Amino acid sequence: MRLSNLADYAVVTMCAASRHCGGERVNAAELAGETGLPLPTVQKLVSKLSAAGLIRSTRGAGGGLQLARPAAAISVADIVEAVEGPIALTACVEGTECSVEHECSVKPHWPVVNDALRGALAAIPLTQLAGMEEMA
């Protein structure tokens, strides 16, 4: 099991954005420079993270990007789901057809596994990844 590159980059981008907390706004080009990610990738991520309500974008003079809520209230699960959709290890949990579904004895148990995985990721706040807990 492995996160996609885009989900990984989303976490990196959110960590960089969190370092600008406190009303300071940053733009996508600055985030790209700080993270070393290509600007088009950061722009794509900003769009997804904004749609998920994790980043707020303000246009015009004094505009830019900032976290939509405190970094401590944003988890790794929030970020991954913003980019990847619901956290699920198997497609059958999402209602996708499976060729062995009619004889599968494991399907009823996957939600428990998925909930445990999501819970583990939800327990990690952005502040922990960004090293902000040491500053608090």
XYZ file of N, CA and C in Angstrom:
408
model
N 0.845 -1.167 0.000
C 0.000 0.000 0.000
C 0.893 1.234 0.000
N 0.532 2.198 -0.835
C 1.351 3.395 -0.954
C 0.466 4.548 -1.396
N 0.752 5.735 -0.847
C 0.062 6.938 -1.286
C 0.501 7.269 -2.707
N -0.395 7.872 -3.457
C -0.011 8.349 -4.786
C 0.953 9.520 -4.621
N 1.699 9.812 -5.673
C 2.584 10.970 -5.634
C 1.794 12.241 -5.350
N 0.611 12.361 -5.945
C -0.183 13.568 -5.760
C -0.613 13.738 -4.300
N -0.989 12.638 -3.640
C -1.362 12.721 -2.227
C -0.147 13.088 -1.371
N 0.992 12.509 -1.691
C 2.234 12.844 -0.994
C 2.546 14.327 -1.177
N 2.461 14.814 -2.407
C 2.740 16.225 -2.679
C 1.730 17.145 -2.005
N 0.502 16.673 -1.862
C -0.511 17.475 -1.167
C -0.129 17.676 0.294
N 0.365 16.635 0.929
C 0.808 16.744 2.324
C 1.994 17.704 2.417
N 2.933 17.584 1.498
C 4.103 18.476 1.481
C 3.649 19.931 1.290
N 2.727 20.149 0.367
C 2.223 21.498 0.089
C 1.488 22.077 1.289
N 0.675 21.253 1.950
C -0.062 21.729 3.124
C 0.898 22.049 4.275
N 1.958 21.271 4.422
C 2.954 21.583 5.452
C 3.587 22.936 5.178
N 3.928 23.187 3.918
C 4.517 24.480 3.561
C 3.510 25.601 3.807
N 2.261 25.406 3.432
C 1.235 26.441 3.635
C 1.022 26.697 5.122
N 1.134 25.655 5.937
C 0.900 25.818 7.380
C 1.961 26.693 8.037
N 3.115 26.768 7.434
C 4.180 27.609 7.989
C 3.907 29.096 7.769
N 2.844 29.376 7.039
C 2.433 30.762 6.782
C 1.163 31.103 7.559
N 0.882 30.354 8.613
C -0.314 30.594 9.437
C -0.228 31.963 10.102
N -1.362 32.420 10.572
C -1.381 33.688 11.289
C -1.763 34.849 10.398
N -2.553 34.569 9.368
C -3.027 35.638 8.507
C -2.143 35.912 7.312
N -0.909 35.465 7.339
C -0.010 35.684 6.208
C -0.464 34.835 5.029
N -0.552 35.451 3.873
C -0.957 34.713 2.678
C 0.269 34.388 1.837
N 0.155 33.341 1.059
C 1.232 32.879 0.199
C 0.612 32.531 -1.144
N 1.372 32.578 -2.212
C 0.803 32.180 -3.495
C 1.370 30.834 -3.941
N 0.784 30.281 -4.993
C 1.185 28.954 -5.464
C 2.644 28.935 -5.897
N 3.113 30.003 -6.497
C 4.510 30.047 -6.935
C 5.458 29.986 -5.735
N 5.101 30.666 -4.649
C 5.936 30.615 -3.444
C 5.929 29.210 -2.851
N 4.759 28.564 -2.828
C 4.691 27.191 -2.314
C 5.518 26.251 -3.187
N 5.455 26.449 -4.500
C 6.260 25.619 -5.405
C 7.747 25.824 -5.110
N 8.151 27.070 -4.897
C 9.546 27.349 -4.584
C 9.991 26.741 -3.273
N 9.125 26.798 -2.274
C 9.470 26.264 -0.953
C 9.527 24.741 -0.938
N 8.688 24.107 -1.751
C 8.609 22.645 -1.729
C 9.456 21.972 -2.793
N 9.838 22.726 -3.819
C 10.571 22.132 -4.931
C 9.677 21.411 -5.922
N 8.353 21.548 -5.753
C 7.403 20.908 -6.663
C 7.162 21.816 -7.866
N 6.845 21.238 -9.026
C 6.536 22.059 -10.194
C 5.290 22.920 -9.948
N 5.309 24.149 -10.440
C 4.185 25.062 -10.242
C 2.859 24.480 -10.731
N 2.782 23.846 -11.905
C 1.493 23.280 -12.328
C 0.945 22.233 -11.353
N 1.843 21.470 -10.747
C 1.418 20.470 -9.756
C 0.835 21.165 -8.526
N 1.509 22.194 -8.051
C 1.018 22.936 -6.880
C -0.316 23.597 -7.211
N -0.460 24.143 -8.405
C -1.723 24.771 -8.797
C -2.859 23.747 -8.812
N -2.577 22.556 -9.329
C -3.577 21.484 -9.343
C -3.958 21.094 -7.909
N -2.960 20.974 -7.049
C -3.214 20.621 -5.653
C -4.005 21.709 -4.947
N -3.650 22.963 -5.167
C -4.367 24.075 -4.544
C -5.829 24.028 -4.934
N -6.109 23.711 -6.184
C -7.494 23.607 -6.645
C -8.241 22.510 -5.884
N -7.633 21.343 -5.752
C -8.265 20.225 -5.032
C -8.402 20.525 -3.535
N -7.365 21.086 -2.949
C -7.384 21.384 -1.511
C -8.385 22.494 -1.203
N -8.523 23.425 -2.112
C -9.500 24.501 -1.954
C -10.921 23.956 -2.066
N -11.148 23.085 -3.043
C -12.472 22.474 -3.219
C -12.873 21.659 -1.991
N -11.888 21.102 -1.303
C -12.150 20.301 -0.102
C -12.273 21.167 1.154
N -12.076 22.474 1.012
C -12.209 23.369 2.164
C -10.998 23.386 3.081
N -9.835 23.005 2.563
C -8.626 22.993 3.389
C -7.780 24.246 3.188
N -7.864 24.827 2.005
C -7.153 26.068 1.689
C -8.182 27.079 1.201
N -7.968 28.318 1.604
C -8.838 29.411 1.163
C -8.022 30.315 0.244
N -8.614 30.686 -0.875
C -7.953 31.548 -1.843
C -8.650 32.901 -1.868
N -7.862 33.971 -1.802
C -8.392 35.328 -1.867
C -7.755 36.022 -3.058
N -8.588 36.619 -3.901
C -8.076 37.314 -5.094
C -7.793 38.772 -4.790
N -7.036 39.380 -5.676
C -6.797 40.819 -5.599
C -5.602 41.187 -4.753
N -5.470 42.515 -4.556
C -4.361 43.031 -3.754
C -4.423 42.456 -2.345
N -3.320 41.983 -1.861
C -3.281 41.373 -0.534
C -3.855 39.973 -0.525
N -4.171 39.457 -1.698
C -4.749 38.124 -1.795
C -3.692 37.042 -1.716
N -4.141 35.838 -1.890
C -3.244 34.691 -1.840
C -3.937 33.509 -1.199
N -3.147 32.583 -0.736
C -3.643 31.344 -0.144
C -3.355 31.311 1.341
N -4.269 30.711 2.079
C -4.027 30.443 3.490
C -4.873 29.250 3.893
N -4.500 28.625 4.981
C -5.276 27.489 5.472
C -6.686 27.957 5.798
N -7.667 27.126 5.487
C -9.066 27.484 5.734
C -9.455 27.278 7.194
N -8.668 26.500 7.907
C -8.891 26.305 9.352
C -7.533 26.097 10.004
N -7.472 26.126 11.324
C -6.174 25.968 11.991
C -5.483 24.656 11.601
N -4.162 24.707 11.512
C -3.386 23.525 11.129
C -3.652 22.345 12.061
N -3.903 22.618 13.315
C -4.172 21.540 14.282
C -5.498 20.838 13.990
N -6.368 21.489 13.224
C -7.680 20.919 12.899
C -7.703 20.255 11.526
N -6.547 20.143 10.894
C -6.434 19.480 9.592
C -5.574 18.235 9.777
N -6.097 17.095 9.364
C -5.365 15.838 9.540
C -4.820 15.317 8.210
N -3.935 14.365 8.308
C -3.419 13.701 7.112
C -4.582 13.067 6.344
N -5.541 12.506 7.059
C -6.706 11.907 6.395
C -7.456 12.956 5.579
N -7.638 14.150 6.116
C -8.318 15.221 5.385
C -7.601 15.520 4.073
N -6.288 15.599 4.142
C -5.484 15.953 2.964
C -5.535 14.837 1.928
N -5.340 13.605 2.359
C -5.363 12.467 1.435
C -6.730 12.356 0.770
N -7.793 12.498 1.551
C -9.137 12.394 0.975
C -9.436 13.541 0.014
N -8.854 14.700 0.238
C -9.061 15.830 -0.672
C -8.522 15.513 -2.062
N -7.456 14.733 -2.111
C -6.811 14.420 -3.382
C -7.269 13.082 -3.948
N -7.422 12.081 -3.089
C -7.703 10.714 -3.528
C -9.164 10.288 -3.403
N -9.942 11.022 -2.643
C -11.292 10.576 -2.342
C -11.272 9.735 -1.079
N -12.380 9.080 -0.768
C -12.455 8.310 0.479
C -11.342 7.271 0.604
N -10.846 7.128 1.824
C -9.776 6.172 2.093
C -10.383 4.775 2.140
N -9.981 3.939 1.198
C -10.477 2.569 1.121
C -9.391 1.709 0.484
N -9.119 0.586 1.092
C -8.080 -0.299 0.583
C -8.550 -1.161 -0.578
N -9.854 -1.373 -0.673
C -10.379 -2.202 -1.752
C -11.492 -1.461 -2.473
N -11.641 -1.744 -3.742
C -12.660 -1.080 -4.557
C -14.071 -1.565 -4.206
N -14.203 -2.778 -3.694
C -15.543 -3.316 -3.439
C -16.288 -2.524 -2.367
N -15.572 -1.894 -1.484
C -16.199 -1.109 -0.426
C -16.896 0.113 -1.012
N -16.373 0.602 -2.136
C -16.941 1.776 -2.782
C -18.081 1.415 -3.732
N -18.444 0.144 -3.803
C -19.547 -0.271 -4.664
C -19.112 -0.701 -6.050
N -17.815 -0.733 -6.306
C -17.308 -1.181 -7.592
C -17.529 -2.688 -7.709
N -17.875 -3.125 -8.909
C -18.120 -4.551 -9.105
C -16.869 -5.380 -8.873
N -17.094 -6.566 -8.355
C -15.999 -7.496 -8.090
C -16.421 -8.865 -8.611
N -15.537 -9.547 -9.289
C -15.885 -10.831 -9.893
C -16.126 -11.935 -8.871
N -15.630 -11.783 -7.645
C -15.838 -12.821 -6.625
C -16.750 -12.353 -5.495
N -17.438 -11.244 -5.697
C -18.263 -10.663 -4.639
C -19.311 -11.643 -4.091
N -19.901 -12.432 -4.952
C -20.951 -13.356 -4.522
C -20.458 -14.436 -3.564
N -19.162 -14.735 -3.575
C -18.630 -15.757 -2.669
C -17.560 -15.216 -1.715
N -17.484 -13.902 -1.596
C -16.443 -13.290 -0.758
C -16.893 -13.201 0.699
N -16.126 -13.796 1.576
C -16.460 -13.750 3.005
C -15.751 -12.594 3.714
N -14.867 -11.896 3.002
C -14.080 -10.831 3.613
C -14.747 -9.464 3.454
N -15.553 -9.298 2.419
C -16.138 -7.990 2.130
C -16.792 -7.327 3.343
N -17.534 -8.040 4.165
C -18.162 -7.373 5.315
C -17.159 -6.812 6.324
N -15.922 -7.264 6.263
C -14.905 -6.837 7.225
C -14.052 -5.664 6.749
N -14.072 -5.370 5.456
C -13.247 -4.282 4.936
C -13.588 -2.925 5.536
N -14.839 -2.615 5.809
C -15.111 -1.316 6.438
C -14.385 -1.129 7.770
N -14.231 -2.189 8.539
C -13.506 -2.105 9.811
C -12.044 -1.760 9.555
N -11.454 -2.406 8.570
C -10.056 -2.147 8.218
C -9.906 -0.713 7.703
N -10.800 -0.304 6.812
C -10.743 1.051 6.260
C -10.922 2.108 7.347
N -11.835 1.860 8.265
C -12.053 2.804 9.366
C -10.810 2.908 10.257
N -10.141 1.780 10.483
C -8.921 1.804 11.299
C -7.815 2.592 10.589
N -7.683 2.393 9.298
C -6.676 3.126 8.534
C -6.988 4.615 8.530
N -8.250 4.967 8.270
C -8.624 6.372 8.257
C -8.413 6.982 9.644
N -8.762 6.229 10.692
C -8.576 6.716 12.059
C -7.113 7.004 12.380
N -6.233 6.130 11.903
C -4.800 6.339 12.135
C -4.325 7.614 11.442
N -4.759 7.836 10.214
C -4.361 9.041 9.481
C -5.035 10.292 10.045
N -6.249 10.133 10.547
C -6.971 11.262 11.139
C -6.341 11.702 12.460
N -5.602 10.814 13.091
C -4.976 11.130 14.384
C -3.679 11.924 14.228
N -3.259 12.151 12.999
C -2.011 12.892 12.762
C -2.365 14.286 12.244
N -2.239 15.306 13.095
C -2.561 16.668 12.661
C -1.439 17.258 11.810
N -1.807 18.210 10.993
C -0.835 18.901 10.143
C 0.270 19.540 10.980
N -0.069 20.002 12.166
C 0.938 20.624 13.035
C 2.068 19.653 13.360
N 1.745 18.371 13.520
C 2.773 17.386 13.841
C 3.726 17.208 12.662
N 3.192 17.121 11.456
C 4.037 16.925 10.280
C 4.870 18.152 9.958
N 4.312 19.313 10.211
C 5.000 20.565 9.880
C 5.978 20.987 10.975
N 6.058 20.203 12.047
C 6.968 20.546 13.145
C 6.492 21.716 13.963
N 5.194 22.005 13.908
C 4.656 23.162 14.609
C 4.337 22.872 16.064
N 4.202 21.599 16.430
C 3.876 21.261 17.810
C 5.011 21.658 18.740
N 6.234 21.621 18.210
C 7.386 22.006 19.032
C 7.357 23.514 19.309
N 6.757 24.286 18.372
C 6.705 25.734 18.518
C 5.569 26.181 19.425
N 4.526 25.349 19.525
C 3.336 25.732 20.298
C 3.596 25.700 21.783
